C-alpha cells in the first residue's frame, strides 16, 4: 500500500473496491427489479405506475390523508408508529436505523471524494476522513448498541423468542458481524492525522485484510442482499407508509 | 374447509402455484414490508382465542404467504422455475387465513402501516379462485345474495314487512334510509327504531323498499366478489336507485352497510356516489350538541359502555359520535372498556367468521363480554347488528360458563348485562315504542295494551 493512510476504506486497491461496489449495486438492482416484477404481477413498470398513483390516492371514510411532508418526517424518519406502541423498541430501532443510515451516508460521501481524488482532483482525503471520524464513531456505537439490544430481546423476552425465525436472525446477526468487523478494521488502522495505531495495535497486513473484508461484506450484505432478505423492509415499509398515508 | 376428496389442481410445469392477478401491486409490496415485530400478534383477537397457536398469528400468515411468493416469483424461481408447492400446505395456510375477522387491529398497530384488511381480502379472493377458500358455509353467500338479493333467503317483497303502521316514509326527501338486510329481515327492531327516531326528529326520509338489495359485505369480506360480480351488480343497482330518487344523504344504522357504502361502493364503481353517506350516530350527535333532542325516559343509574364496531370505527374512522350519543343518554354513566377506538377488541363476527367458524366468533365475543364485566357494565351498546348478535351470544356463553358460581344472575335474570344497539336505547329514552310490527300485530290480536318498559323511569 503506497499511501497507507490515504484511503478512508483502507483498501489496497481503489479499483477493487469499485469493482465490488459495482457487483453489489448490480445485484441490488436485479433484486429490486425482481421484487417490483413480483409486486406488479410480472411487470415492474406496472408496479411503479400503481405505486406513484397510490401515493396521492384519496382516503375513504372519515380518515383524512395527512400531508406528504408529515408522513415523511413523522412516520418514516421519526417512526412515530413504533414509538406509540413501544418506546423501548423505538429506541432500539432508532439506534439501528440512524446508525445504519448515517454510516451509509458517510460512506457514500467519502466514496465520492475518493472517486474525485482518483480522477485527479486536489483533495486532502486525510482531512476529510478526520472530519468524519467523530460522526462515524458515534454512529458505529449507536448501531452496535441497537443490535445488542435487538439480540438480547430475541434471547430474553419469551414471546419474542417464540416468534423469532432464522429469517430474523440472519439480518440481526449479519449486521452485528459487519459492525464488529468495522470496529476491528478501525482498530487496526492507523489514526488519520497522527499516524498512531489505534486500539488493536500495529498490524498493517491485518488492517488491510479487515478493511477489505469489512467493505466487501458490507457492500454485499448491506446493499446487494437487501432485496433478497428481511432488509427489504427498509425500503418496502416506507413505501407502504407513503401509499397508505401514514398517521398514528 | 379441508375437503380431502377435493381434486388437486393441475399446475403446468413452470407455472407458479399461486397467481397474484387480483392482488394489487401495493398489496403485494406490503407482504415484503412486514418487519416481523410481532405487534399484530399482541392484539389479534383470533390468536388470543386460539391460545397463541402460531398458525393463526397474523405475522406468521404474512410470512407464509411471502414465502410462497418468493418460491414462485423470486430469483431462484426465475432461474430454476417456480417451486412445486405442497397443496396441503397451501390449504392449511388458506384455512388459517380465513380464521380472521378482518377487524384490522393489526393494521392499526403495524409500525409499517400495512393495510392488512384490504390486503387480506384480495389474498382471500386469490385463494378462493384456486379453490382453497372460503371457509365453511360462507361459500353460499354469492349464490344466496345473487339469487335472493339478501342472505336470508327472503323474497324482495318482504323488505317492506318490517315497517309498522305508525312509521311515515316519504315519497320524496333529501334523506334516504338504507336499512340493510339484517335490520329489514332478521333484527327488525333496529329498522323499526331507526325509522321511529327519524320520524320523531322530523327527518323525512325515503326507503328503497323492494328496490334495496344487499350491500354484499359478506361476499366482499370473504374474498368472493368475483363470483357472479354480485357486489358490483348490487352496488350499481343501489347507488343508481338512490341517485334516481335525488337524495342528498343516505342514512345507515348498520356498520356493515355503512362500511360498504363508504369504502366499497366507490371502489367498485370507480366513482363516489352523488350523495353523502351518513351514520345515524352522526345525525344524533349533531342534534344532541345543538340541544334539539328531548328525552322522555331515563335509566336508573346504570353503567353503559360502548363497543366500537370494526366496520364503523377502524375501517371508516367513526369513533366519537356514538360516544357523544351514549354519554348523553339520561340515567346512564358512560364508562370506557379496555381496548377501545382504533385498538378495540373485535366482537369476532366479521370477515365471515360468525357464519363460517361460529365457535371462534363465540370465543372472541366472550372476551369482549369479560372486558365489559371488568368495568361492571350494565349495558354494552354498539352500532352494528352483527356485533349486537354476536356479543349477545358471547354474553350467554360467559354466563353459562360462570353460571355455577353466579347464582344471583340465575335467580335474577334482569340483572344480566344488556347488549343493545345504540338506536334501540335512543328510541326507548325518547319514549318511542321499540316493538316490531309482528309483535304489535300480536298484541293487537290479543287485545294487549302497550306498556312502558319497566326498567325506565319517566322524566
XYZ file of C-alpha atoms in Angstrom:
707
model
C 0.000 0.000 0.000
C 1.778 3.135 -1.196
C -0.376 5.586 0.786
C -1.324 3.625 3.870
C -3.275 6.453 5.499
C -4.888 7.887 2.408
C -7.958 5.876 1.884
C -10.795 6.006 4.279
C -11.682 2.454 3.401
C -8.065 1.358 3.811
C -8.442 -0.998 0.873
C -5.158 -1.631 -1.006
C -6.758 -1.136 -4.378
C -9.301 1.547 -5.025
C -10.405 -0.298 -8.143
C -11.037 -3.459 -6.178
C -13.497 -1.519 -4.031
C -15.160 -0.002 -7.057
C -15.444 -3.480 -8.588
C -17.095 -4.947 -5.501
C -19.394 -1.923 -5.253
C -20.476 -2.379 -8.860
C -21.262 -6.056 -8.280
C -23.227 -5.150 -5.146
C -25.197 -2.440 -6.937
C -25.975 -4.718 -9.862
C -27.184 -7.468 -7.546
C -29.258 -4.918 -5.665
C -30.829 -3.584 -8.851
C -31.541 -7.086 -10.115
C -33.212 -7.977 -6.812
C -35.255 -4.793 -6.810
C -36.322 -5.408 -10.383
C -37.410 -8.944 -9.500
C -39.304 -7.678 -6.465
C -41.056 -4.981 -8.445
C -41.868 -7.529 -11.118
C -43.307 -9.822 -8.433
C -45.330 -6.979 -6.900
C -46.533 -5.804 -10.296
C -47.838 -9.208 -11.373
C -44.966 -9.700 -13.827
C -44.416 -6.057 -14.770
C -42.099 -3.754 -12.812
C -43.396 -0.709 -14.678
C -46.976 -1.615 -13.722
C -45.863 -1.672 -10.107
C -44.125 1.704 -10.374
C -47.124 3.328 -12.049
C -49.522 1.940 -9.432
C -47.199 2.927 -6.606
C -46.835 6.530 -7.769
C -50.571 6.825 -8.357
C -51.328 5.424 -4.907
C -49.233 7.992 -3.039
C -51.819 10.703 -3.562
C -54.843 8.458 -3.562
C -57.713 9.902 -1.551
C -58.561 8.047 1.633
C -62.176 6.969 2.061
C -64.329 7.391 5.163
C -63.508 9.783 7.987
C -59.786 9.054 7.645
C -58.023 12.021 6.100
C -54.712 11.799 4.279
C -52.084 13.895 6.037
C -49.512 15.941 4.135
C -46.648 14.115 2.470
C -44.084 16.093 4.484
C -45.657 14.996 7.774
C -45.689 11.401 6.583
C -42.023 11.531 5.616
C -40.842 13.293 8.753
C -43.038 11.824 11.477
C -43.841 8.387 10.133
C -40.798 7.447 8.079
C -37.874 9.317 9.630
C -39.046 9.598 13.233
C -41.051 6.358 13.130
C -43.751 7.543 15.495
C -45.863 4.438 14.878
C -43.211 2.372 16.656
C -42.853 4.977 19.401
C -46.563 4.865 20.085
C -46.519 1.114 20.548
C -43.267 0.726 22.454
C -40.795 3.465 23.425
C -38.213 0.775 24.232
C -38.462 -0.784 20.794
C -38.412 2.674 19.250
C -35.091 3.479 20.956
C -33.654 0.166 19.744
C -34.895 0.641 16.212
C -33.795 4.272 16.009
C -30.302 3.339 17.192
C -30.051 0.769 14.412
C -31.807 2.922 11.815
C -29.843 6.119 12.461
C -26.558 4.218 12.908
C -27.002 2.235 9.706
C -28.312 5.035 7.516
C -25.856 7.564 8.941
C -22.831 5.364 8.276
C -24.171 4.555 4.830
C -24.437 8.280 4.049
C -20.950 8.999 5.440
C -19.500 6.137 3.391
C -21.156 7.475 0.268
C -19.804 10.978 0.935
C -16.282 9.667 1.342
C -16.595 7.404 -1.684
C -17.445 10.457 -3.798
C -14.300 12.225 -2.576
C -12.238 9.104 -3.268
C -13.538 8.969 -6.826
C -12.814 12.691 -7.341
C -9.344 12.199 -5.905
C -8.794 9.220 -8.144
C -9.675 11.173 -11.273
C -7.085 13.777 -10.371
C -8.756 16.442 -8.254
C -6.734 18.039 -5.475
C -8.463 16.635 -2.390
C -6.945 16.007 1.025
C -8.571 12.702 1.883
C -6.867 12.524 5.258
C -8.539 15.719 6.408
C -11.888 14.648 5.088
C -11.569 11.289 6.775
C -10.661 13.001 10.023
C -13.636 15.327 9.818
C -15.923 12.318 9.570
C -14.218 10.328 12.334
C -16.290 11.516 15.266
C -19.578 11.072 13.451
C -18.583 7.599 12.380
C -17.622 6.676 15.931
C -20.967 7.849 17.294
C -22.965 6.180 14.557
C -20.984 2.970 14.900
C -21.680 2.773 18.623
C -25.341 3.589 18.070
C -25.611 0.714 15.625
C -23.728 -1.626 17.923
C -25.867 -0.778 20.969
C -29.066 -1.108 18.945
C -28.045 -4.511 17.660
C -27.057 -5.755 21.098
C -30.483 -4.722 22.416
C -32.161 -6.443 19.444
C -30.281 -9.682 20.089
C -30.909 -9.521 23.841
C -34.653 -9.093 23.170
C -34.706 -12.092 20.885
C -32.924 -14.186 23.502
C -34.562 -12.960 26.675
C -38.192 -11.963 26.099
C -40.240 -15.129 25.887
C -42.876 -14.046 23.348
C -40.140 -12.557 21.133
C -38.127 -15.799 21.440
C -41.210 -17.776 20.399
C -41.789 -15.868 17.189
C -38.157 -15.449 16.106
C -37.174 -17.305 12.947
C -33.932 -17.771 11.025
C -35.233 -15.013 8.728
C -34.890 -12.592 11.666
C -31.597 -13.950 12.982
C -29.813 -13.699 9.616
C -30.453 -9.966 9.476
C -29.572 -9.066 13.026
C -26.539 -11.366 13.368
C -25.270 -10.484 9.890
C -25.450 -6.780 10.688
C -23.758 -7.345 14.041
C -20.954 -9.305 12.350
C -20.374 -6.476 9.873
C -20.419 -3.894 12.653
C -17.802 -5.863 14.583
C -15.557 -6.235 11.527
C -15.900 -2.472 11.061
C -14.699 -1.849 14.594
C -11.805 -4.281 14.047
C -10.819 -2.618 10.774
C -10.846 0.698 12.594
C -8.899 -0.841 15.472
C -6.018 -1.961 13.272
C -5.970 1.191 11.114
C -3.549 3.998 11.908
C -5.079 7.298 13.008
C -5.656 9.604 10.051
C -3.838 12.627 11.453
C -1.210 11.413 13.860
C -0.437 8.118 12.202
C -0.608 6.486 15.643
C -2.001 2.967 15.751
C -5.378 2.643 17.329
C -6.753 0.213 19.881
C -5.945 -3.187 18.309
C -2.262 -2.435 17.691
C 0.063 -2.094 14.722
C -0.531 -4.628 12.022
C -0.722 -3.206 8.507
C -1.469 -6.592 6.933
C -4.390 -7.207 9.317
C -5.602 -3.642 8.887
C -5.759 -4.081 5.139
C -7.346 -7.523 5.365
C -10.035 -6.412 7.793
C -10.718 -3.246 5.819
C -11.141 -5.188 2.610
C -13.207 -7.872 4.304
C -15.402 -5.308 6.047
C -16.037 -3.219 2.956
C -16.650 -6.230 0.745
C -19.162 -7.903 3.037
C -20.769 -4.561 3.894
C -21.414 -3.937 0.226
C -22.629 -7.447 -0.381
C -24.684 -7.875 2.799
C -25.946 -4.337 3.316
C -26.634 -3.423 -0.319
C -26.718 -6.458 -2.601
C -28.610 -8.585 -0.082
C -31.365 -6.017 0.643
C -33.917 -7.184 -1.946
C -33.420 -10.854 -1.083
C -33.823 -10.632 2.689
C -35.626 -9.108 5.640
C -33.586 -5.997 4.858
C -36.238 -5.371 2.226
C -38.457 -3.841 4.897
C -36.070 -0.866 4.922
C -37.400 0.110 1.523
C -40.812 -1.547 1.435
C -42.039 -0.237 4.802
C -41.510 3.466 3.970
C -43.067 2.861 0.563
C -46.103 1.257 2.228
C -46.377 4.165 4.655
C -46.345 6.562 1.695
C -49.073 4.591 -0.071
C -51.293 4.225 2.989
C -50.795 7.803 4.090
C -49.093 7.194 7.440
C -50.576 8.754 10.540
C -50.816 7.424 14.050
C -62.547 -26.349 4.681
C -60.023 -29.162 4.171
C -62.059 -31.332 1.837
C -59.912 -34.442 1.456
C -61.814 -35.627 -1.611
C -61.258 -32.380 -3.439
C -59.394 -32.947 -6.734
C -55.923 -31.451 -6.824
C -55.432 -28.625 -9.323
C -53.189 -29.463 -12.240
C -50.453 -26.863 -12.438
C -48.473 -26.888 -15.708
C -44.716 -27.167 -15.256
C -43.092 -23.772 -14.998
C -46.289 -22.084 -13.784
C -46.412 -20.605 -10.278
C -48.772 -22.430 -7.930
C -50.353 -19.252 -6.617
C -51.218 -16.472 -9.027
C -51.413 -12.844 -7.940
C -53.689 -11.302 -10.563
C -56.270 -9.918 -8.127
C -53.773 -8.762 -5.507
C -52.853 -5.178 -6.316
C -49.143 -4.272 -6.659
C -49.181 -2.199 -3.492
C -50.734 -5.072 -1.507
C -48.073 -7.412 -2.856
C -45.434 -4.939 -1.697
C -46.989 -4.911 1.759
C -46.062 -8.557 2.255
C -42.398 -7.539 1.969
C -42.798 -4.572 4.292
C -43.577 -6.649 7.370
C -40.789 -6.152 9.904
C -41.906 -9.186 11.936
C -42.040 -7.057 15.074
C -44.982 -9.116 16.345
C -47.075 -6.127 17.398
C -50.061 -7.524 15.464
C -49.823 -10.775 17.412
C -50.253 -8.943 20.700
C -53.593 -7.519 19.622
C -55.084 -10.157 17.341
C -58.390 -11.427 18.799
C -58.180 -14.660 16.786
C -54.694 -15.529 18.024
C -55.883 -14.737 21.527
C -58.921 -17.006 21.186
C -56.691 -19.738 19.734
C -54.399 -19.582 22.780
C -51.460 -18.280 20.804
C -51.362 -21.087 18.215
C -48.783 -19.690 15.767
C -50.777 -20.965 12.791
C -53.225 -18.125 13.431
C -50.630 -15.416 14.010
C -51.139 -12.526 11.569
C -47.373 -12.074 11.412
C -46.817 -15.715 10.504
C -49.628 -15.680 7.945
C -47.843 -12.813 6.217
C -44.542 -14.715 6.421
C -46.075 -17.852 4.944
C -47.574 -16.025 2.006
C -44.342 -14.111 1.447
C -42.500 -17.439 1.371
C -44.973 -18.805 -1.205
C -44.411 -15.699 -3.292
C -40.631 -15.961 -3.012
C -40.776 -19.599 -4.059
C -42.989 -18.719 -7.011
C -41.539 -15.411 -8.217
C -38.133 -14.937 -6.527
C -34.638 -15.143 -8.007
C -34.428 -18.918 -7.643
C -37.827 -19.298 -9.280
C -36.651 -17.123 -12.187
C -33.578 -19.284 -12.722
C -34.870 -22.785 -11.976
C -38.625 -22.259 -12.338
C -41.290 -21.836 -9.638
C -41.125 -24.314 -6.778
C -43.774 -27.012 -6.698
C -45.713 -26.086 -3.587
C -47.384 -28.640 -1.357
C -51.155 -28.408 -1.892
C -51.810 -29.458 1.709
C -49.582 -26.638 2.873
C -51.490 -24.122 0.728
C -54.813 -25.445 2.034
C -53.581 -25.316 5.617
C -52.448 -21.742 5.054
C -55.779 -20.823 3.459
C -57.762 -22.281 6.351
C -55.687 -20.247 8.794
C -56.068 -17.184 6.586
C -59.864 -17.405 6.743
C -59.663 -17.608 10.540
C -59.633 -13.832 10.672
C -62.455 -11.395 11.314
C -60.676 -8.734 9.189
C -61.148 -6.392 12.121
C -57.985 -4.508 11.211
C -56.454 -4.048 14.647
C -53.254 -5.437 13.138
C -53.274 -2.537 10.668
C -53.815 -0.024 13.484
C -50.748 -1.189 15.384
C -48.480 -2.089 12.458
C -45.344 0.113 12.508
C -45.133 -0.245 8.730
C -48.756 0.853 8.378
C -49.699 -2.243 6.389
C -53.331 -2.115 5.282
C -53.996 -5.681 6.306
C -57.762 -5.617 5.761
C -57.687 -4.862 2.033
C -54.584 -6.999 1.560
C -56.227 -9.961 3.273
C -59.434 -9.573 1.274
C -57.525 -9.550 -2.016
C -55.445 -12.546 -0.950
C -58.582 -14.363 0.145
C -60.021 -13.784 -3.293
C -56.897 -15.261 -4.858
C -57.228 -18.311 -2.613
C -60.925 -18.646 -3.448
C -60.047 -18.517 -7.138
C -57.779 -21.544 -6.737
C -60.482 -23.311 -4.746
C -58.756 -23.122 -1.353
C -61.432 -20.949 0.194
C -63.641 -19.616 1.590
C -64.152 -21.431 4.866
C -67.300 -23.340 5.741
C -70.743 -22.302 4.681
C -69.731 -18.775 3.700
C -69.274 -20.328 0.262
C -73.051 -19.950 -0.109
C -73.052 -16.136 0.143
C -72.632 -15.287 -3.578
C -75.286 -17.780 -4.618
C -77.796 -16.689 -1.986
C -77.239 -12.975 -2.314
C -77.025 -13.227 -6.101
C -80.295 -15.111 -6.296
C -82.359 -13.620 -3.457
C -80.676 -10.190 -3.194
C -80.309 -10.880 0.533
C -78.539 -13.560 2.555
C -81.671 -14.633 4.448
C -83.467 -16.289 1.505
C -86.362 -13.849 1.752
C -88.475 -12.559 -1.077
C -87.653 -8.972 -2.013
C -91.339 -8.114 -1.439
C -90.824 -8.910 2.240
C -88.447 -5.961 2.549
C -91.461 -3.857 3.428
C -92.806 -6.211 6.069
C -90.858 -4.667 8.946
C -92.481 -1.239 8.571
C -95.060 -0.647 11.321
C -98.231 1.327 10.624
C -97.061 4.342 12.625
C -93.854 4.842 10.614
C -94.063 7.502 7.913
C -91.941 7.006 4.843
C -91.807 9.924 2.446
C -92.223 9.702 -1.308
C -89.593 12.367 -1.794
C -86.977 13.618 0.634
C -83.364 14.696 0.871
C -82.593 11.744 3.107
C -82.855 8.033 2.373
C -82.706 5.320 4.995
C -80.766 2.261 3.835
C -81.978 -0.378 6.276
C -79.929 -3.310 5.020
C -80.911 -6.962 5.137
C -80.349 -7.637 8.825
C -82.455 -4.733 10.083
C -85.014 -5.430 7.375
C -85.421 -9.149 7.977
C -83.575 -10.526 10.960
C -83.265 -7.855 13.639
C -86.220 -5.737 12.699
C -86.111 -3.838 15.963
C -83.158 -1.910 14.530
C -85.042 -0.830 11.424
C -88.172 -0.011 13.386
C -86.275 2.062 15.969
C -84.270 3.944 13.351
C -87.403 4.814 11.402
C -89.317 5.901 14.522
C -86.380 8.016 15.726
C -86.102 9.739 12.339
C -89.857 10.363 12.327
C -89.705 11.679 15.880
C -86.896 14.056 14.942
C -88.848 15.296 11.909
C -86.280 13.991 9.461
C -88.322 12.961 6.418
C -86.783 10.026 4.633
C -87.398 7.734 1.711
C -86.769 3.994 1.722
C -85.975 1.925 -1.387
C -88.032 -0.985 -0.083
C -88.228 -3.772 -2.655
C -85.633 -1.939 -4.691
C -82.993 -2.162 -1.967
C -80.544 -5.025 -2.415
C -77.940 -6.476 -0.105
C -74.781 -4.394 0.316
C -72.877 -7.659 -0.279
C -70.459 -7.028 2.585
C -70.336 -10.738 3.422
C -69.225 -11.588 -0.121
C -66.504 -8.953 -0.215
C -65.139 -9.770 3.233
C -64.856 -13.458 2.379
C -62.963 -12.895 -0.867
C -65.744 -13.847 -3.261
C -66.599 -10.641 -5.140
C -65.717 -12.217 -8.500
C -68.395 -14.888 -8.177
C -71.116 -13.555 -10.416
C -69.895 -9.996 -9.774
C -72.636 -9.778 -7.161
C -71.130 -6.910 -5.108
C -70.616 -4.815 -8.229
C -74.121 -5.520 -9.545
C -75.674 -4.714 -6.178
C -73.542 -1.590 -5.688
C -74.523 -0.282 -9.104
C -78.155 -1.086 -8.505
C -78.326 0.529 -5.053
C -76.344 3.623 -5.951
C -78.279 4.245 -9.153
C -81.604 3.682 -7.396
C -80.687 6.124 -4.639
C -79.365 8.683 -7.104
C -82.529 8.349 -9.194
C -84.555 9.322 -6.142
C -82.489 12.513 -5.890
C -81.462 12.109 -2.256
C -78.636 14.163 -0.797
C -77.856 11.935 2.171
C -78.170 8.224 2.765
C -78.567 7.235 6.395
C -77.253 3.944 7.762
C -77.704 2.329 11.163
C -75.792 -0.819 10.208
C -71.998 -0.592 10.440
C -71.511 -3.267 7.775
C -73.661 -1.482 5.177
C -72.105 1.861 6.147
C -68.620 0.462 5.523
C -69.623 -0.852 2.126
C -71.276 2.430 1.116
C -68.320 4.472 2.331
C -65.422 2.380 1.061
C -66.564 -0.431 -1.223
C -69.116 1.364 -3.402
C -66.620 3.994 -4.611
C -64.048 1.271 -5.236
C -66.413 -0.949 -7.147
C -67.980 1.781 -9.234
C -64.788 3.762 -9.744
C -66.548 6.919 -8.565
C -68.123 8.382 -5.478
C -71.935 8.280 -5.325
C -73.732 11.600 -5.752
C -74.904 11.567 -2.156
C -73.390 11.795 1.291
C -73.106 8.637 3.359
C -74.124 9.265 6.973
C -74.372 7.051 10.017
C -77.357 7.686 12.256
C -74.946 8.295 15.165
C -73.570 11.325 13.296
C -77.055 12.801 12.976
C -77.969 12.114 16.598
C -74.707 13.510 17.961
C -75.205 16.651 15.910
C -78.739 17.152 17.198
C -77.691 16.443 20.794
C -74.953 19.034 20.558
C -77.485 21.535 19.230
C -79.754 20.722 22.183
C -82.514 19.556 19.882
C -83.237 16.206 21.461
C -85.620 15.908 24.336
C -85.528 12.719 26.377
C -88.721 11.412 27.917
C -87.369 8.443 29.855
C -84.343 7.656 31.929
C -82.445 4.635 33.126
C -81.919 4.229 36.835
C -78.206 4.954 37.271
C -76.816 2.213 35.128
C -73.337 1.878 33.700
C -73.137 1.810 29.936
C -70.146 1.092 27.748
C -69.575 1.165 24.016
C -68.121 -1.416 21.698
C -66.720 0.148 18.502
C -67.827 -1.938 15.515
C -64.736 -2.561 13.356
C -66.586 -1.533 10.213
C -67.642 1.787 11.690
C -64.559 2.600 13.773
C -61.276 1.331 12.413
C -62.481 0.920 8.847
C -64.297 4.252 8.499
C -62.957 6.358 11.374
C -66.272 6.965 13.204
C -65.372 6.854 16.890
C -66.724 9.949 18.584
C -70.345 10.414 17.545
C -71.685 7.171 19.096
C -69.892 8.127 22.315
C -71.475 11.589 22.283
C -74.894 9.951 21.971
C -74.362 7.334 24.688
C -72.750 9.833 27.036
C -75.890 11.966 26.828
C -78.454 9.276 27.485
C -80.246 10.054 30.761
C -79.675 7.844 33.796
C -76.584 6.241 32.340
C -72.975 6.635 33.309
C -70.715 6.133 30.328
C -67.566 4.163 31.157
C -64.979 3.015 28.634
C -63.829 -0.599 28.493
C -60.295 -1.751 27.931
C -59.302 -1.730 24.252
C -61.351 0.927 22.509
C -61.376 3.018 19.345
C -58.557 2.085 16.953
C -57.319 -0.563 19.397
C -60.769 -2.007 20.011
C -61.150 -5.738 20.549
C -63.277 -7.149 17.735
C -66.519 -8.938 18.627
C -65.473 -11.781 16.297
C -68.408 -11.703 13.903
C -66.773 -10.103 10.856
C -64.872 -11.468 7.887
C -67.239 -14.415 7.559
C -66.204 -15.795 10.950
C -69.679 -15.775 12.515
C -71.150 -17.655 9.566
C -68.167 -19.883 8.855
C -66.463 -20.541 12.203
C -69.098 -19.790 14.799
C -67.200 -21.282 17.755
C -64.315 -18.908 17.106
C -66.738 -15.972 16.883
C -68.241 -17.019 20.211
C -64.861 -17.266 21.945
C -63.867 -13.800 20.756
C -67.220 -12.288 21.766
C -66.876 -13.876 25.198
C -63.616 -11.986 25.700
C -65.407 -8.743 24.863
C -68.038 -9.525 27.469
C -65.276 -10.047 30.025
C -63.945 -6.589 29.130
C -67.384 -5.169 29.885
C -67.708 -7.169 33.090
C -64.374 -5.778 34.268
C -65.949 -2.292 34.455
C -69.249 -3.630 35.848
C -71.189 -2.510 32.792
C -74.945 -2.958 32.954
C -75.358 -2.217 29.264
C -72.970 -2.932 26.424
C -74.008 -0.934 23.402
C -72.854 -0.882 19.817
C -73.969 0.343 16.385
C -73.872 -2.864 14.404
C -76.405 -5.696 14.189
C -73.650 -8.293 13.866
C -71.834 -7.055 16.967
C -75.180 -6.975 18.795
C -75.974 -10.552 17.854
C -72.516 -11.995 18.439
C -71.785 -10.164 21.679
C -75.236 -11.227 22.876
C -74.254 -14.825 22.164
C -70.946 -14.197 23.917
C -72.778 -12.915 26.972
C -74.899 -16.052 27.140
C -71.777 -18.163 26.732
C -69.940 -16.340 29.518
C -72.957 -16.587 31.791
C -73.152 -20.291 31.054
C -69.513 -20.639 31.993
C -69.937 -18.523 35.125
C -73.361 -19.920 35.941
C -72.240 -22.331 38.636
C -70.901 -19.501 40.753
C -73.196 -16.673 39.736
C -76.433 -17.653 41.455
C -77.613 -14.064 41.612
C -77.752 -13.967 37.850
C -79.580 -17.263 37.624
C -82.134 -16.114 40.177
C -82.400 -12.573 38.848
C -82.060 -12.618 35.082
C -82.987 -8.926 34.944
C -79.523 -8.261 36.372
C -77.944 -9.712 33.261
C -75.860 -7.365 31.181
C -77.974 -5.873 28.425
C -76.409 -5.983 24.960
C -78.237 -3.438 22.870
C -77.812 -1.292 19.812
C -77.498 2.435 20.374
C -80.556 3.205 18.234
C -82.805 0.986 20.375
C -81.671 2.742 23.552
C -82.239 6.122 21.920
C -85.741 5.141 20.844
C -86.583 3.841 24.316
C -85.362 7.015 26.010
C -87.277 9.169 23.553
C -90.326 7.315 24.779
C -90.883 5.561 21.448
C -92.102 2.041 21.030
C -89.412 -0.495 20.217
C -91.875 -3.197 19.286
C -91.592 -4.601 15.816
C -94.606 -4.860 13.550
C -95.154 -8.552 14.175
C -95.211 -8.015 17.953
C -97.600 -5.109 17.632
C -99.894 -7.174 15.422
C -99.825 -9.989 18.000
C -100.559 -7.532 20.807
C -103.427 -6.078 18.838
C -104.860 -9.520 18.145
C -104.586 -10.399 21.838
C -106.005 -7.018 22.874
C -102.885 -6.184 24.936
C -102.210 -2.507 25.643
C -98.673 -1.240 25.049
C -96.971 -0.815 28.423
C -93.952 1.366 29.234
C -90.747 -0.599 29.769
C -90.281 -1.371 33.477
C -86.586 -0.652 33.531
C -87.080 3.006 32.597
C -88.267 5.964 34.644
C -90.296 8.901 33.367
C -88.505 12.214 33.192
